JSON list of C-alpha atoms in Angstrom, two decimals:
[
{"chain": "A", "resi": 51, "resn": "UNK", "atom": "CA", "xyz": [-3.48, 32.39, 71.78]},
{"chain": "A", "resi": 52, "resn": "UNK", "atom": "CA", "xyz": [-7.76, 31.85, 71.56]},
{"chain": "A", "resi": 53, "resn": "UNK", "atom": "CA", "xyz": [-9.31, 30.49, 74.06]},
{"chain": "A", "resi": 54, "resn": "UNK", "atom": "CA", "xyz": [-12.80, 28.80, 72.72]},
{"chain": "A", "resi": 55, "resn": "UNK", "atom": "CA", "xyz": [-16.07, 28.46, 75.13]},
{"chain": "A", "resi": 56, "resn": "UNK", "atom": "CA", "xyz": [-18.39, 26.54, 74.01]},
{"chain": "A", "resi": 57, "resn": "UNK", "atom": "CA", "xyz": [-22.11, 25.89, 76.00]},
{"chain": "A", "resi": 58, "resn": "UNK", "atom": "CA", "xyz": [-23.80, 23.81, 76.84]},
{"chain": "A", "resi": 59, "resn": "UNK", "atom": "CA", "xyz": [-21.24, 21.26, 77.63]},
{"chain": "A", "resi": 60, "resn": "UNK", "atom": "CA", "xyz": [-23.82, 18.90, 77.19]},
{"chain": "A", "resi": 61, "resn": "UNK", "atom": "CA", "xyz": [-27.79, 18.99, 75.89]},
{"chain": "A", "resi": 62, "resn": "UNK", "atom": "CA", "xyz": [-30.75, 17.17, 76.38]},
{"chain": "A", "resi": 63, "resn": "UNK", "atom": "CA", "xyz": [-33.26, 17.78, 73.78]},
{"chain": "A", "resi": 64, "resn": "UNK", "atom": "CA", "xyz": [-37.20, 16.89, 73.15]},
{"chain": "A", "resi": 65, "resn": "UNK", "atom": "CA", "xyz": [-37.39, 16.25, 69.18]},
{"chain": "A", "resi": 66, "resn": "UNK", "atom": "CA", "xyz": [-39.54, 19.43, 68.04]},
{"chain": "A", "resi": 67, "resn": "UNK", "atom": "CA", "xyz": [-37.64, 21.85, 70.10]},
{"chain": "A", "resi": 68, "resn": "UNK", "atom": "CA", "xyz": [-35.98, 24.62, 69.48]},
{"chain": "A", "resi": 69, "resn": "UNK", "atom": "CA", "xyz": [-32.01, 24.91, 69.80]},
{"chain": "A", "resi": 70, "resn": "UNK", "atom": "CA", "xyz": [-29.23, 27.96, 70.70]},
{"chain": "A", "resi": 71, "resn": "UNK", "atom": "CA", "xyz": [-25.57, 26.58, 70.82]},
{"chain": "A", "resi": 72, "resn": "UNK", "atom": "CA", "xyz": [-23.19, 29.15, 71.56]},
{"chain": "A", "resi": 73, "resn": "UNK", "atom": "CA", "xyz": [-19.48, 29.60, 70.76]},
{"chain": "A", "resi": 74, "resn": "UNK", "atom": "CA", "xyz": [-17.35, 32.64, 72.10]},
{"chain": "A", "resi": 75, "resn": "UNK", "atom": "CA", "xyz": [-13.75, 33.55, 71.04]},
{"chain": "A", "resi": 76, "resn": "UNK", "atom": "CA", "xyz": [-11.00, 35.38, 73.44]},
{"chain": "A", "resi": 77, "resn": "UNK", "atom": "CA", "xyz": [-7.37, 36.17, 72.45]},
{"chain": "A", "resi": 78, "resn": "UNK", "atom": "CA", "xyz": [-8.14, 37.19, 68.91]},
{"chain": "A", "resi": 79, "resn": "UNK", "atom": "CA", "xyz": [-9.79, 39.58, 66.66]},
{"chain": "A", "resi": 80, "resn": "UNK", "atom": "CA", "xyz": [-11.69, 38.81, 63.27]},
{"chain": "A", "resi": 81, "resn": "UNK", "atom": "CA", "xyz": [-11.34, 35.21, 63.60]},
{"chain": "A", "resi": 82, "resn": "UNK", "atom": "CA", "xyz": [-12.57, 32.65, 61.05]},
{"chain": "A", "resi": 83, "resn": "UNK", "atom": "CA", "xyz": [-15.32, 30.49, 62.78]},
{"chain": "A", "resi": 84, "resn": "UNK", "atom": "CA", "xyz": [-16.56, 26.69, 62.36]},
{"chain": "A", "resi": 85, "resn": "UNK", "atom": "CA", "xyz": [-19.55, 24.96, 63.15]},
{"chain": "A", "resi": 86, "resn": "UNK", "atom": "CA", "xyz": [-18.43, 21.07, 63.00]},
{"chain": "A", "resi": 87, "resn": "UNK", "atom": "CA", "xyz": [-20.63, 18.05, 63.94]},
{"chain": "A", "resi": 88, "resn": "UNK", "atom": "CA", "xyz": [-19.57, 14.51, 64.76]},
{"chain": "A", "resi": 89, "resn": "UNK", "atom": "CA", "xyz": [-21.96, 12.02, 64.90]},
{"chain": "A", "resi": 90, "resn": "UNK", "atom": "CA", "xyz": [-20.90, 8.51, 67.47]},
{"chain": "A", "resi": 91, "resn": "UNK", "atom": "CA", "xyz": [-17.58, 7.43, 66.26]},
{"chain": "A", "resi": 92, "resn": "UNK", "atom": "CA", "xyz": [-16.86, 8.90, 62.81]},
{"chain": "A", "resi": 93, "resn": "UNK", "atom": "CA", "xyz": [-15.11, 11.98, 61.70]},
{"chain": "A", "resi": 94, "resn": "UNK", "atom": "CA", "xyz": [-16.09, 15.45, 61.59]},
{"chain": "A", "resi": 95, "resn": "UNK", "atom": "CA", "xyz": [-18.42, 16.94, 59.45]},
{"chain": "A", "resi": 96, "resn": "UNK", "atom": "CA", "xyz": [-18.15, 21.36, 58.25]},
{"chain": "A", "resi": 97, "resn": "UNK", "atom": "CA", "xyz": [-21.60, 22.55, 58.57]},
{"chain": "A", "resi": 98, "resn": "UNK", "atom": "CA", "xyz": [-20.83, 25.73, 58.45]},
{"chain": "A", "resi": 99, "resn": "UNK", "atom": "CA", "xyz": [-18.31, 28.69, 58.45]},
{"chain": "A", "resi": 100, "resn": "UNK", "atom": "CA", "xyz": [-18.09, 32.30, 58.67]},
{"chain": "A", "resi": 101, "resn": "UNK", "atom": "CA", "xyz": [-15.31, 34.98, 57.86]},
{"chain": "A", "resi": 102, "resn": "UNK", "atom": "CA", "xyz": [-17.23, 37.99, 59.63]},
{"chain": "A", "resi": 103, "resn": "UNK", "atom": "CA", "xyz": [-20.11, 39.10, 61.25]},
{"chain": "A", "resi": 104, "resn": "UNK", "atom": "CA", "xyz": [-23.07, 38.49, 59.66]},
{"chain": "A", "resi": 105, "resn": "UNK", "atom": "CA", "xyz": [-21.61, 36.31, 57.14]},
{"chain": "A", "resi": 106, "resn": "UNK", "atom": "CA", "xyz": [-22.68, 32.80, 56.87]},
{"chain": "A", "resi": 107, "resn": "UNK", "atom": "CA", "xyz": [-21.38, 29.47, 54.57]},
{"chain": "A", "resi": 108, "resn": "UNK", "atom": "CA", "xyz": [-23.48, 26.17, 54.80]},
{"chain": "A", "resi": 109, "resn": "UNK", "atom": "CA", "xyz": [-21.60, 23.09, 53.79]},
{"chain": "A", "resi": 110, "resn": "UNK", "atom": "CA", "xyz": [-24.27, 20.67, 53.79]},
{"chain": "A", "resi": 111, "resn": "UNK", "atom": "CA", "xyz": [-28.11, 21.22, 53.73]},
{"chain": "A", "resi": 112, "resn": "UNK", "atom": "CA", "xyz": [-29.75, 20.52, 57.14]},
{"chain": "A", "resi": 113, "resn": "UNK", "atom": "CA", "xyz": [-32.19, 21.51, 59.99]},
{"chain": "A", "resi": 114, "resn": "UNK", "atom": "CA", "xyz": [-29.68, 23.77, 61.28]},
{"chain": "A", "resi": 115, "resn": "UNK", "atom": "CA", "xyz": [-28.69, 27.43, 60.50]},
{"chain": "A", "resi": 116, "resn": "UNK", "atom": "CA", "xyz": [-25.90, 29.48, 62.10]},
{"chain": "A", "resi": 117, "resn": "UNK", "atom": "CA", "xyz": [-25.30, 32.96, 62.89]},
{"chain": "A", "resi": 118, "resn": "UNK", "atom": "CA", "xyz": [-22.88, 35.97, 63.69]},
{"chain": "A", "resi": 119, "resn": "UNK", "atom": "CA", "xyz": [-23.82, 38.54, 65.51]},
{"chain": "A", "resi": 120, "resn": "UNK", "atom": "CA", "xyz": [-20.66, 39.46, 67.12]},
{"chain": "A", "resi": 121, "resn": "UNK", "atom": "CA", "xyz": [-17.21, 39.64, 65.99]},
{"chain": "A", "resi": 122, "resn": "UNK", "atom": "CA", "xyz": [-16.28, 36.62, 68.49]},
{"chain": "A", "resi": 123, "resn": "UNK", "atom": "CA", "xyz": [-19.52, 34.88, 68.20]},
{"chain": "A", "resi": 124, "resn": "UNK", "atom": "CA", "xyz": [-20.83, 32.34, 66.83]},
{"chain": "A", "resi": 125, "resn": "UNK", "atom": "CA", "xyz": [-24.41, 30.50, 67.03]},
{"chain": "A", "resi": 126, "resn": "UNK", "atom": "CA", "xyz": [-25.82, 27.62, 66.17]},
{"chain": "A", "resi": 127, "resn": "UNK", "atom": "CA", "xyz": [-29.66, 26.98, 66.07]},
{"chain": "A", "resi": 128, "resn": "UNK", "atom": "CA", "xyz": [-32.51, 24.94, 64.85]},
{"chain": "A", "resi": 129, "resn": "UNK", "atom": "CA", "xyz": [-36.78, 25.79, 65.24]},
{"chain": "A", "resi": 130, "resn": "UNK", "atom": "CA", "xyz": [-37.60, 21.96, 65.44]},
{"chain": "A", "resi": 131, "resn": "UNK", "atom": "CA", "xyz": [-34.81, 19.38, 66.70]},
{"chain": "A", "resi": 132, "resn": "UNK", "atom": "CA", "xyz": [-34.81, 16.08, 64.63]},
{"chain": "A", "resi": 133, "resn": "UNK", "atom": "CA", "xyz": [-33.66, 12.84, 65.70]},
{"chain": "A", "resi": 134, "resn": "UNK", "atom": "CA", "xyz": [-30.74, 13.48, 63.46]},
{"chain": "A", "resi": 135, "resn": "UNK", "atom": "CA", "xyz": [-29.42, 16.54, 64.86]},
{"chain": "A", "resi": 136, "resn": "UNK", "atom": "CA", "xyz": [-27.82, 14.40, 67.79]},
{"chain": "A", "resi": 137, "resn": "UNK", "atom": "CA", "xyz": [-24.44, 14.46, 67.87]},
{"chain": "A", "resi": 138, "resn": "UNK", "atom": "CA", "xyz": [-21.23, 16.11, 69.27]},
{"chain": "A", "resi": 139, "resn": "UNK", "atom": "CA", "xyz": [-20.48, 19.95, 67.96]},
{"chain": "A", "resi": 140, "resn": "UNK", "atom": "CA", "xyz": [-17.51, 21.43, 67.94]},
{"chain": "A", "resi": 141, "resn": "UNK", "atom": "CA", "xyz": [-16.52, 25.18, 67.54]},
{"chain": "A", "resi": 142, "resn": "UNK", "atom": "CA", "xyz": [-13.64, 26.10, 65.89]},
{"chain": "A", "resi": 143, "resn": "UNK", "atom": "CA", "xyz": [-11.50, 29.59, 64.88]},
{"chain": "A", "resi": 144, "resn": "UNK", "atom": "CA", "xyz": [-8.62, 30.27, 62.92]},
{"chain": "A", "resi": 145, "resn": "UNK", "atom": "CA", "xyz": [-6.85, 33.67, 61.78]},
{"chain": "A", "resi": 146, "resn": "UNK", "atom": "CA", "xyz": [-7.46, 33.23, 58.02]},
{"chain": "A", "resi": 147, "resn": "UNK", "atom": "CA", "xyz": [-4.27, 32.72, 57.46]},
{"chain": "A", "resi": 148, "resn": "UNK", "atom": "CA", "xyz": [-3.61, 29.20, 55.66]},
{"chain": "A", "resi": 149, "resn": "UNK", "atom": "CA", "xyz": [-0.28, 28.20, 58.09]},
{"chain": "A", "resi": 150, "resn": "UNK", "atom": "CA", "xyz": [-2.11, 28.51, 61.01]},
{"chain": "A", "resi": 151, "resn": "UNK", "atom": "CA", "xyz": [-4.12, 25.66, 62.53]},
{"chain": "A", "resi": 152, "resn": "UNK", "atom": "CA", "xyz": [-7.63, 25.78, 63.65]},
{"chain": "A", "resi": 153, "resn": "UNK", "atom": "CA", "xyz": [-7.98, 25.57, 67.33]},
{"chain": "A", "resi": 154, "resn": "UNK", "atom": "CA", "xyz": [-11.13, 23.78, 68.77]},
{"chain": "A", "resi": 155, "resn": "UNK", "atom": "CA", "xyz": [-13.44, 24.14, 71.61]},
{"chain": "A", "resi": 156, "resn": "UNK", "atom": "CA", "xyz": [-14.32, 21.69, 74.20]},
{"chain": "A", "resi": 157, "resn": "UNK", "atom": "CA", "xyz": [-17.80, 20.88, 72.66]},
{"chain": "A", "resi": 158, "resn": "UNK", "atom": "CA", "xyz": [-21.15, 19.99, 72.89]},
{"chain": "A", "resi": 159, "resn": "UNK", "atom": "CA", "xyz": [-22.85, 17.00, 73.22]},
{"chain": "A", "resi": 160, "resn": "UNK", "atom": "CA", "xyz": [-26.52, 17.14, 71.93]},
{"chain": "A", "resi": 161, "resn": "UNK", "atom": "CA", "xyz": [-29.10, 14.01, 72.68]},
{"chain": "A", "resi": 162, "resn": "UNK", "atom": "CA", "xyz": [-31.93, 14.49, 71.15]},
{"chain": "A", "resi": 163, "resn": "UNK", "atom": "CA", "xyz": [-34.92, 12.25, 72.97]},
{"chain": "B", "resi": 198, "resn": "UNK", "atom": "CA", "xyz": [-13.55, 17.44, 46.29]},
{"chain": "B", "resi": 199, "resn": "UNK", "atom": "CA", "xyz": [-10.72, 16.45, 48.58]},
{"chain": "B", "resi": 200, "resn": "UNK", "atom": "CA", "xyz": [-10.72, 13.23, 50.62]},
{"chain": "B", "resi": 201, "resn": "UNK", "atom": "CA", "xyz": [-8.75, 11.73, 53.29]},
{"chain": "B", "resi": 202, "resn": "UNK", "atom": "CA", "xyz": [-9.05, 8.04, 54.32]},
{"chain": "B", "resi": 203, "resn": "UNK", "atom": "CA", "xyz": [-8.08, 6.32, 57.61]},
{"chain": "B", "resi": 204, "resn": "UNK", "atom": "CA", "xyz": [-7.83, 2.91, 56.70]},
{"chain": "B", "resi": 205, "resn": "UNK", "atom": "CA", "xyz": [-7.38, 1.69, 60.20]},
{"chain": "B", "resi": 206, "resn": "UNK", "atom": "CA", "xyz": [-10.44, 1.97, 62.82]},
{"chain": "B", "resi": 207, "resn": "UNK", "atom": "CA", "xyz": [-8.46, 0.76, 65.27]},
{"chain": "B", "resi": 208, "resn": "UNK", "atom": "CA", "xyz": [-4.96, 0.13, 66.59]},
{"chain": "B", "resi": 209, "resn": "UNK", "atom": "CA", "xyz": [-3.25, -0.95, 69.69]},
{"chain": "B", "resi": 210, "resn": "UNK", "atom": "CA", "xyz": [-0.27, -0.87, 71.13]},
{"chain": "B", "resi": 211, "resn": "UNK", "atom": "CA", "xyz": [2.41, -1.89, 74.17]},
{"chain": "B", "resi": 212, "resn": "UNK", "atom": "CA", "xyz": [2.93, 0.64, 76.70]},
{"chain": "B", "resi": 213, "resn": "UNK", "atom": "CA", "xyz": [6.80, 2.03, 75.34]},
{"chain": "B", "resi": 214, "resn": "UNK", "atom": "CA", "xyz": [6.39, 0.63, 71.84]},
{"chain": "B", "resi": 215, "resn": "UNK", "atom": "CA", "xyz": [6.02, 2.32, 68.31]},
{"chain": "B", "resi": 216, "resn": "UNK", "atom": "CA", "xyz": [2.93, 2.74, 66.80]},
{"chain": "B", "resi": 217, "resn": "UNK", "atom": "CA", "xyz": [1.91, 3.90, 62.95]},
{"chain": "B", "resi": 218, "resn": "UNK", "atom": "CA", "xyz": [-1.18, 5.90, 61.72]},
{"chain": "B", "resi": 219, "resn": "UNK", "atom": "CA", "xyz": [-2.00, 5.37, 58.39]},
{"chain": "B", "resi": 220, "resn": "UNK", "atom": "CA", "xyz": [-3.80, 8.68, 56.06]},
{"chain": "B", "resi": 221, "resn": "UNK", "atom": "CA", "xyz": [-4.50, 8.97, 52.53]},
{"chain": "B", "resi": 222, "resn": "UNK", "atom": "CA", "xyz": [-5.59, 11.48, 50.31]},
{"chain": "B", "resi": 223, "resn": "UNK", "atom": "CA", "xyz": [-7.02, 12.56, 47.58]},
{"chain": "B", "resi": 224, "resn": "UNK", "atom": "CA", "xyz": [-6.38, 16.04, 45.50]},
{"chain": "B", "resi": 225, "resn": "UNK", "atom": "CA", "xyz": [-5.57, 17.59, 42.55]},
{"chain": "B", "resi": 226, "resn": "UNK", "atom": "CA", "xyz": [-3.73, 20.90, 44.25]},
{"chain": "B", "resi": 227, "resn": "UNK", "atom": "CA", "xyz": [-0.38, 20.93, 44.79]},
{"chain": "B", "resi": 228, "resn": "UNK", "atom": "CA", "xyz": [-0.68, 22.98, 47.66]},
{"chain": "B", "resi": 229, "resn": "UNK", "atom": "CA", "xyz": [-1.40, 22.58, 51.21]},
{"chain": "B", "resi": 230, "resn": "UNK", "atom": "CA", "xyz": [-1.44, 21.50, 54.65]},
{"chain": "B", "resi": 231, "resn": "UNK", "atom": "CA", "xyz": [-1.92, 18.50, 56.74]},
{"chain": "B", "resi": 232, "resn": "UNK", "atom": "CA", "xyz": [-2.89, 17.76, 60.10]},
{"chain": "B", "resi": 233, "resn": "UNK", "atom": "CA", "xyz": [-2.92, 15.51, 62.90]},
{"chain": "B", "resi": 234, "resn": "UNK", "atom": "CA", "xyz": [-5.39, 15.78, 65.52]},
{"chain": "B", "resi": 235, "resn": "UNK", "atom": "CA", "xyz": [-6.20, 13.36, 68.56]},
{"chain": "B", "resi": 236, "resn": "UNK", "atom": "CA", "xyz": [-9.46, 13.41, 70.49]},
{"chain": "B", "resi": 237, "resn": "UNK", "atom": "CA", "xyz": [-9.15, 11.68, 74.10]},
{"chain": "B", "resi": 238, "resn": "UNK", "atom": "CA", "xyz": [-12.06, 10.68, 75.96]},
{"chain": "B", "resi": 239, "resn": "UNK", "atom": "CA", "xyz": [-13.00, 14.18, 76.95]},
{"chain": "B", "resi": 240, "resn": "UNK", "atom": "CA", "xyz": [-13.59, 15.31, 73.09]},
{"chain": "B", "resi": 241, "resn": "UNK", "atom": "CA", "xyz": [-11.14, 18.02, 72.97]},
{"chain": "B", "resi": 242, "resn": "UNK", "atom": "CA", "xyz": [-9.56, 18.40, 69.67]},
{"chain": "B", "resi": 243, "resn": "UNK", "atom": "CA", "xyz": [-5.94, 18.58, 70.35]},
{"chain": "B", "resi": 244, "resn": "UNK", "atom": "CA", "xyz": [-3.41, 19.35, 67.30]},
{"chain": "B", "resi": 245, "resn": "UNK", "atom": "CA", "xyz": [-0.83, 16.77, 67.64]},
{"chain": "B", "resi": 246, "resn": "UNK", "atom": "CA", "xyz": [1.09, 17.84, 64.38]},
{"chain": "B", "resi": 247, "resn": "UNK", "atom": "CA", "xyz": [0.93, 19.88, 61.09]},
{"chain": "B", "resi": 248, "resn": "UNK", "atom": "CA", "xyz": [2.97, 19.48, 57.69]},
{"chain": "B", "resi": 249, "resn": "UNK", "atom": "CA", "xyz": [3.35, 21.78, 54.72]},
{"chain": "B", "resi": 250, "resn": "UNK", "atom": "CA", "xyz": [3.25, 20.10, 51.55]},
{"chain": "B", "resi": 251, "resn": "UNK", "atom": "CA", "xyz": [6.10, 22.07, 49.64]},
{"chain": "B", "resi": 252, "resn": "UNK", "atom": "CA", "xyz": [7.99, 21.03, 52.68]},
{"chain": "B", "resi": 253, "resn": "UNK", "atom": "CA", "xyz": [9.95, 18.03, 51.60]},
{"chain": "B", "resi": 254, "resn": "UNK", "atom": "CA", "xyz": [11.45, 17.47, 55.56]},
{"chain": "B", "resi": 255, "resn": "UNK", "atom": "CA", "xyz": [8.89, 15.04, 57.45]},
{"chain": "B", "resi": 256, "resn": "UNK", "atom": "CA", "xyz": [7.35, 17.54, 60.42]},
{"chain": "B", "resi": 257, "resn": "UNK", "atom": "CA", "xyz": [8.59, 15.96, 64.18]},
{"chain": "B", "resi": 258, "resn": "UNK", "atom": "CA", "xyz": [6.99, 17.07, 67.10]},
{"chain": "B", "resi": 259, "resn": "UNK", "atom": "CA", "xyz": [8.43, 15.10, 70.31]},
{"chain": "B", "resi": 260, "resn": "UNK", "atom": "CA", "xyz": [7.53, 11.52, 70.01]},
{"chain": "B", "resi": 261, "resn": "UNK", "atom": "CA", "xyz": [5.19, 12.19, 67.60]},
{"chain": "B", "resi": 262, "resn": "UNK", "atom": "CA", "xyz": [6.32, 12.44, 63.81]},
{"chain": "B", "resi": 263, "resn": "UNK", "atom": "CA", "xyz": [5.21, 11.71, 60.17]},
{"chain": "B", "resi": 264, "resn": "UNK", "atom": "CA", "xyz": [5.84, 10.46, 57.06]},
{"chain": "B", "resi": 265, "resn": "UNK", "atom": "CA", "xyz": [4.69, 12.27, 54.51]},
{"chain": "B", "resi": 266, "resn": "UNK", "atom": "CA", "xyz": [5.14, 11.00, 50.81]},
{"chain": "B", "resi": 267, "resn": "UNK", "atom": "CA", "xyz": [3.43, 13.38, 48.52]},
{"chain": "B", "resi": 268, "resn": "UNK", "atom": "CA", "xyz": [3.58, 11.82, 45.30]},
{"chain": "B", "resi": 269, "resn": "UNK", "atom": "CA", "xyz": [1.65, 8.70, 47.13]},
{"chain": "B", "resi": 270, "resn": "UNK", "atom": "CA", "xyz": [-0.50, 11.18, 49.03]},
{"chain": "B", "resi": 271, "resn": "UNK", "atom": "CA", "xyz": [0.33, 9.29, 52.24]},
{"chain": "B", "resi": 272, "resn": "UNK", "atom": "CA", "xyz": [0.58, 11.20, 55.53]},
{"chain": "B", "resi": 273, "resn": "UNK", "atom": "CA", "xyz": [1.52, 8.42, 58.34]},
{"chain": "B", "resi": 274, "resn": "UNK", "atom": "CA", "xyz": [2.13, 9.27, 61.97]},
{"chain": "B", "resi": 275, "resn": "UNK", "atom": "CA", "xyz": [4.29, 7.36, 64.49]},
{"chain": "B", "resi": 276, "resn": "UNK", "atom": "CA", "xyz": [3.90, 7.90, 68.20]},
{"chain": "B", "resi": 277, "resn": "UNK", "atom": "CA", "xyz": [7.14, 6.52, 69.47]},
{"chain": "B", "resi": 278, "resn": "UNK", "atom": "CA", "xyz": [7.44, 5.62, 73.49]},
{"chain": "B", "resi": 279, "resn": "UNK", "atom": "CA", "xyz": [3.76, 5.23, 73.35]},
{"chain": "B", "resi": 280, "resn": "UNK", "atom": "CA", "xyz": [2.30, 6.44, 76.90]},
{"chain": "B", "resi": 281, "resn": "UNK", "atom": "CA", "xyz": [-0.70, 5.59, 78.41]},
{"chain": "B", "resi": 282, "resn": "UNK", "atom": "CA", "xyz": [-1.61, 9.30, 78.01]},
{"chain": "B", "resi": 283, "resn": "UNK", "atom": "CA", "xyz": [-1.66, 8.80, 73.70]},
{"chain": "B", "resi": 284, "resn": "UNK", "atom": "CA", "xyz": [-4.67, 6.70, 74.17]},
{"chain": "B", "resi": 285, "resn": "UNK", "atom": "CA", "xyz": [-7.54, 8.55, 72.04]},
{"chain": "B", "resi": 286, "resn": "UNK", "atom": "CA", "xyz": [-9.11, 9.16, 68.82]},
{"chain": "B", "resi": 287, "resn": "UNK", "atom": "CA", "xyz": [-6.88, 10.39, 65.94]},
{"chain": "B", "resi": 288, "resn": "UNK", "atom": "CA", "xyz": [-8.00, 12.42, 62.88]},
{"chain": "B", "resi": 289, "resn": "UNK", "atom": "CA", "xyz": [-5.73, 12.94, 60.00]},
{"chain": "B", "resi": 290, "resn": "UNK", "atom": "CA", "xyz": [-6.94, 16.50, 58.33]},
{"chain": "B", "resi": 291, "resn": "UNK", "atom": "CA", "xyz": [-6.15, 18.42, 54.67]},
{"chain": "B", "resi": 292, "resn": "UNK", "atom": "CA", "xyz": [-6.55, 21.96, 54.19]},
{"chain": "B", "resi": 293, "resn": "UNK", "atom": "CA", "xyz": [-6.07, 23.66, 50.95]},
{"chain": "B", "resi": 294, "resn": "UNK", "atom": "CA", "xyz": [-3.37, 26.76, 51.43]},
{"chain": "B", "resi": 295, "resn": "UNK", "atom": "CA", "xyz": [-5.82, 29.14, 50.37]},
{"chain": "B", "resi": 296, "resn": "UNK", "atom": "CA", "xyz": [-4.39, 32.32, 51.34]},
{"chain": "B", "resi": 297, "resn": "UNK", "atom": "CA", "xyz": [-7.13, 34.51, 52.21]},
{"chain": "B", "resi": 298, "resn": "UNK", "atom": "CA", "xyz": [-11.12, 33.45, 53.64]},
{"chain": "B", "resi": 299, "resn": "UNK", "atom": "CA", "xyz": [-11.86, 30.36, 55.21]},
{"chain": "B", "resi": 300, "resn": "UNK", "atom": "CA", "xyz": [-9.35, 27.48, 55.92]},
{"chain": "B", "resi": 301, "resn": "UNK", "atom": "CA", "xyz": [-12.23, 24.06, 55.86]},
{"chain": "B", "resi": 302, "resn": "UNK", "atom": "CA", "xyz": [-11.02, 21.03, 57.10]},
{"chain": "B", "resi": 303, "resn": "UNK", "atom": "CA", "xyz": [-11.62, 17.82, 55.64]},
{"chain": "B", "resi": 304, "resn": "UNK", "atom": "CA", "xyz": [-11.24, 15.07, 57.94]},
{"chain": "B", "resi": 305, "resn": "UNK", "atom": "CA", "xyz": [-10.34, 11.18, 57.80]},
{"chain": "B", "resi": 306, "resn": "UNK", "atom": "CA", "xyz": [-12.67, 9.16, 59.89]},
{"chain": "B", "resi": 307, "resn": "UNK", "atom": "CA", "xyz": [-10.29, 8.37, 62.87]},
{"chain": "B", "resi": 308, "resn": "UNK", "atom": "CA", "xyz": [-8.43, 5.84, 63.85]},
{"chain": "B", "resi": 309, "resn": "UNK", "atom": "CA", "xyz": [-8.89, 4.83, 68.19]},
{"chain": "B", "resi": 310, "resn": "UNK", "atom": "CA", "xyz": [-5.79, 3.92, 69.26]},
{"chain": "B", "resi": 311, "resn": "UNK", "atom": "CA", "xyz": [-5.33, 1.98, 72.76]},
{"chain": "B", "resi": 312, "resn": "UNK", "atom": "CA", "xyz": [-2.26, 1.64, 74.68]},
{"chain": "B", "resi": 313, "resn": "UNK", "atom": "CA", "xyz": [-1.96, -1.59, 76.37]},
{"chain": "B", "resi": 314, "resn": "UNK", "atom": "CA", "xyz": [0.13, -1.50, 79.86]}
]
C-alpha cells in the first residue's frame, strides 16, 4: 500500500517569504497526486493535481503553484507568502483508478506571521 | 459542479451509544463514489468508509455503516458502540467514477463529533 511523507510537519512563515512543501510517495508507481488545503475548521479545498511528471492542474487561482519533478514527487511553493496562505496542507495519491480511494499524508501546518 | 453539504457542525454522543452523520449532495451523474473520512486531533485523514453508487447494498465497515439513498442524494453514517477513540472530525466526500486521469474530491465541511464518557 503508499506510504505518504509529507514535510515540514509544521511551518512558521514571515509574510513575503518564499515557500517549498514537499510530498513523497512509496509503495506505488505513477500515482495520481493532490495538493489540498484546509483552512481552521472547514473542509478541504483541491488546489491542485497532477497525473505525471511535469504535469500540473490548478483548481483555484492563488499565490501558490505546484510542481513534479519526480514520478513520486510532489511540490508545493509560493515566491511571497500571504497572510492567506495559512492553513493545513495535505498530500494525497491515488492509482487513477476510480474504485480506489485516495490515501492522505500526515500534513502540514503552515502559520504565516 | 458537484456539492456535498454537512448540515451538522457538530454532534455528540454517550460513550456505547449510536450516533448519525448526516451528507447531502448535489449532481447530475449517475455515477460514482462516496466517502467517509474522519480527521482526529492529529490531522490524519483516515478513510472510515466508501460506497459505490450503482451499489444498491448500504457499504458496512465494523461499527461504522451508511445509509445511502440515491434518489435523495443522502449518504448518512452511523458509528454504532461509539468509543472514545471515534472522537474527530468527519468529512463526507463525492468522486465522479471517471475511469481514467484524476479522481478530485469534493468535500462536505465536516461535522466534529465528541464522545461523551
Amino acid at each position: 500500500s503508499q506510504t505518504i511523507h509529507q514535510w515540514p510537519a509544521t511551518l512558521v512563515q514571515p509574510v513575503g517569504s518564499p515557500l517549498s512543501l514537499e510530498c513523497t510517495v512509496e509503495g506505488t508507481s505513477n500515482p495520481n497526486l493532490y495538493w489540498y488545503r484546509q483552512a481552521a475548521g472547514r473542509g478541504l479545498q483541491l488546489l491542485f493535481y497532477s497525473v505525471g511528471i511535469g504535469q500540473i492542474s490548478s483548481e483555484v487561482p492563488q499565490n501558490l503553484s505546484a510542481s513534479r519533478p519526480q514520478d513520486r514527487q510532489f511540490i508545493l511553493s509560493s515566491k511571497k507568502l500571504l497572510l492567506s496562505d495559512s492553513g493545513f496542507y495535505l498530500c494525497a495519491c491515488d492509482r487513477g483508478r476510480s474504485n480506489q480511494p485516495q490515501h492522505f499524508g500526515d500534513g502540514t501546518r503552515l502559520s504565516i506571521l | 459542479a458537484q456539492t456535498v453539504t454537512q448540515s451538522q457542525p457538530e454532534m455528540s454522543v454517550q460513550e456505547a451509544e449510536t450516533v448519525t452523520l448526516s451528507c447531502t449532495y448535489d449532481t447530475s451523474e449517475s455515477d460514482y463514489y462516496l466517502f467517509w473520512y474522519k480527521q482526529p486531533p492529529s490531522r490524519q485523514m483516515i478513510l472510515v468508509i466508501r460506497q459505490e453508487a450503482y451499489k444498491q447494498q448500504n457499504a458496512t465497515e465494523n461499527r461504522f455503516s451508511v445509509n445511502f439513498q440515491k434518489a435523495a442524494k443522502s449518504f448518512s453514517l452511523k458509528i454504532s458502540d461509539s468509543q472514545l477513540g471515534d472522537a474527530a472530525m468527519y468529512f463526507c466526500a463525492y468522486r465522479s467514477a471517471e475511469r481514467q486521469g484524476a479522481q478530485k474530491l469534493v468535500f462536505g465541511q465536516g461535522t466534529r463529533l465528541t464522545i461523551n464518557p
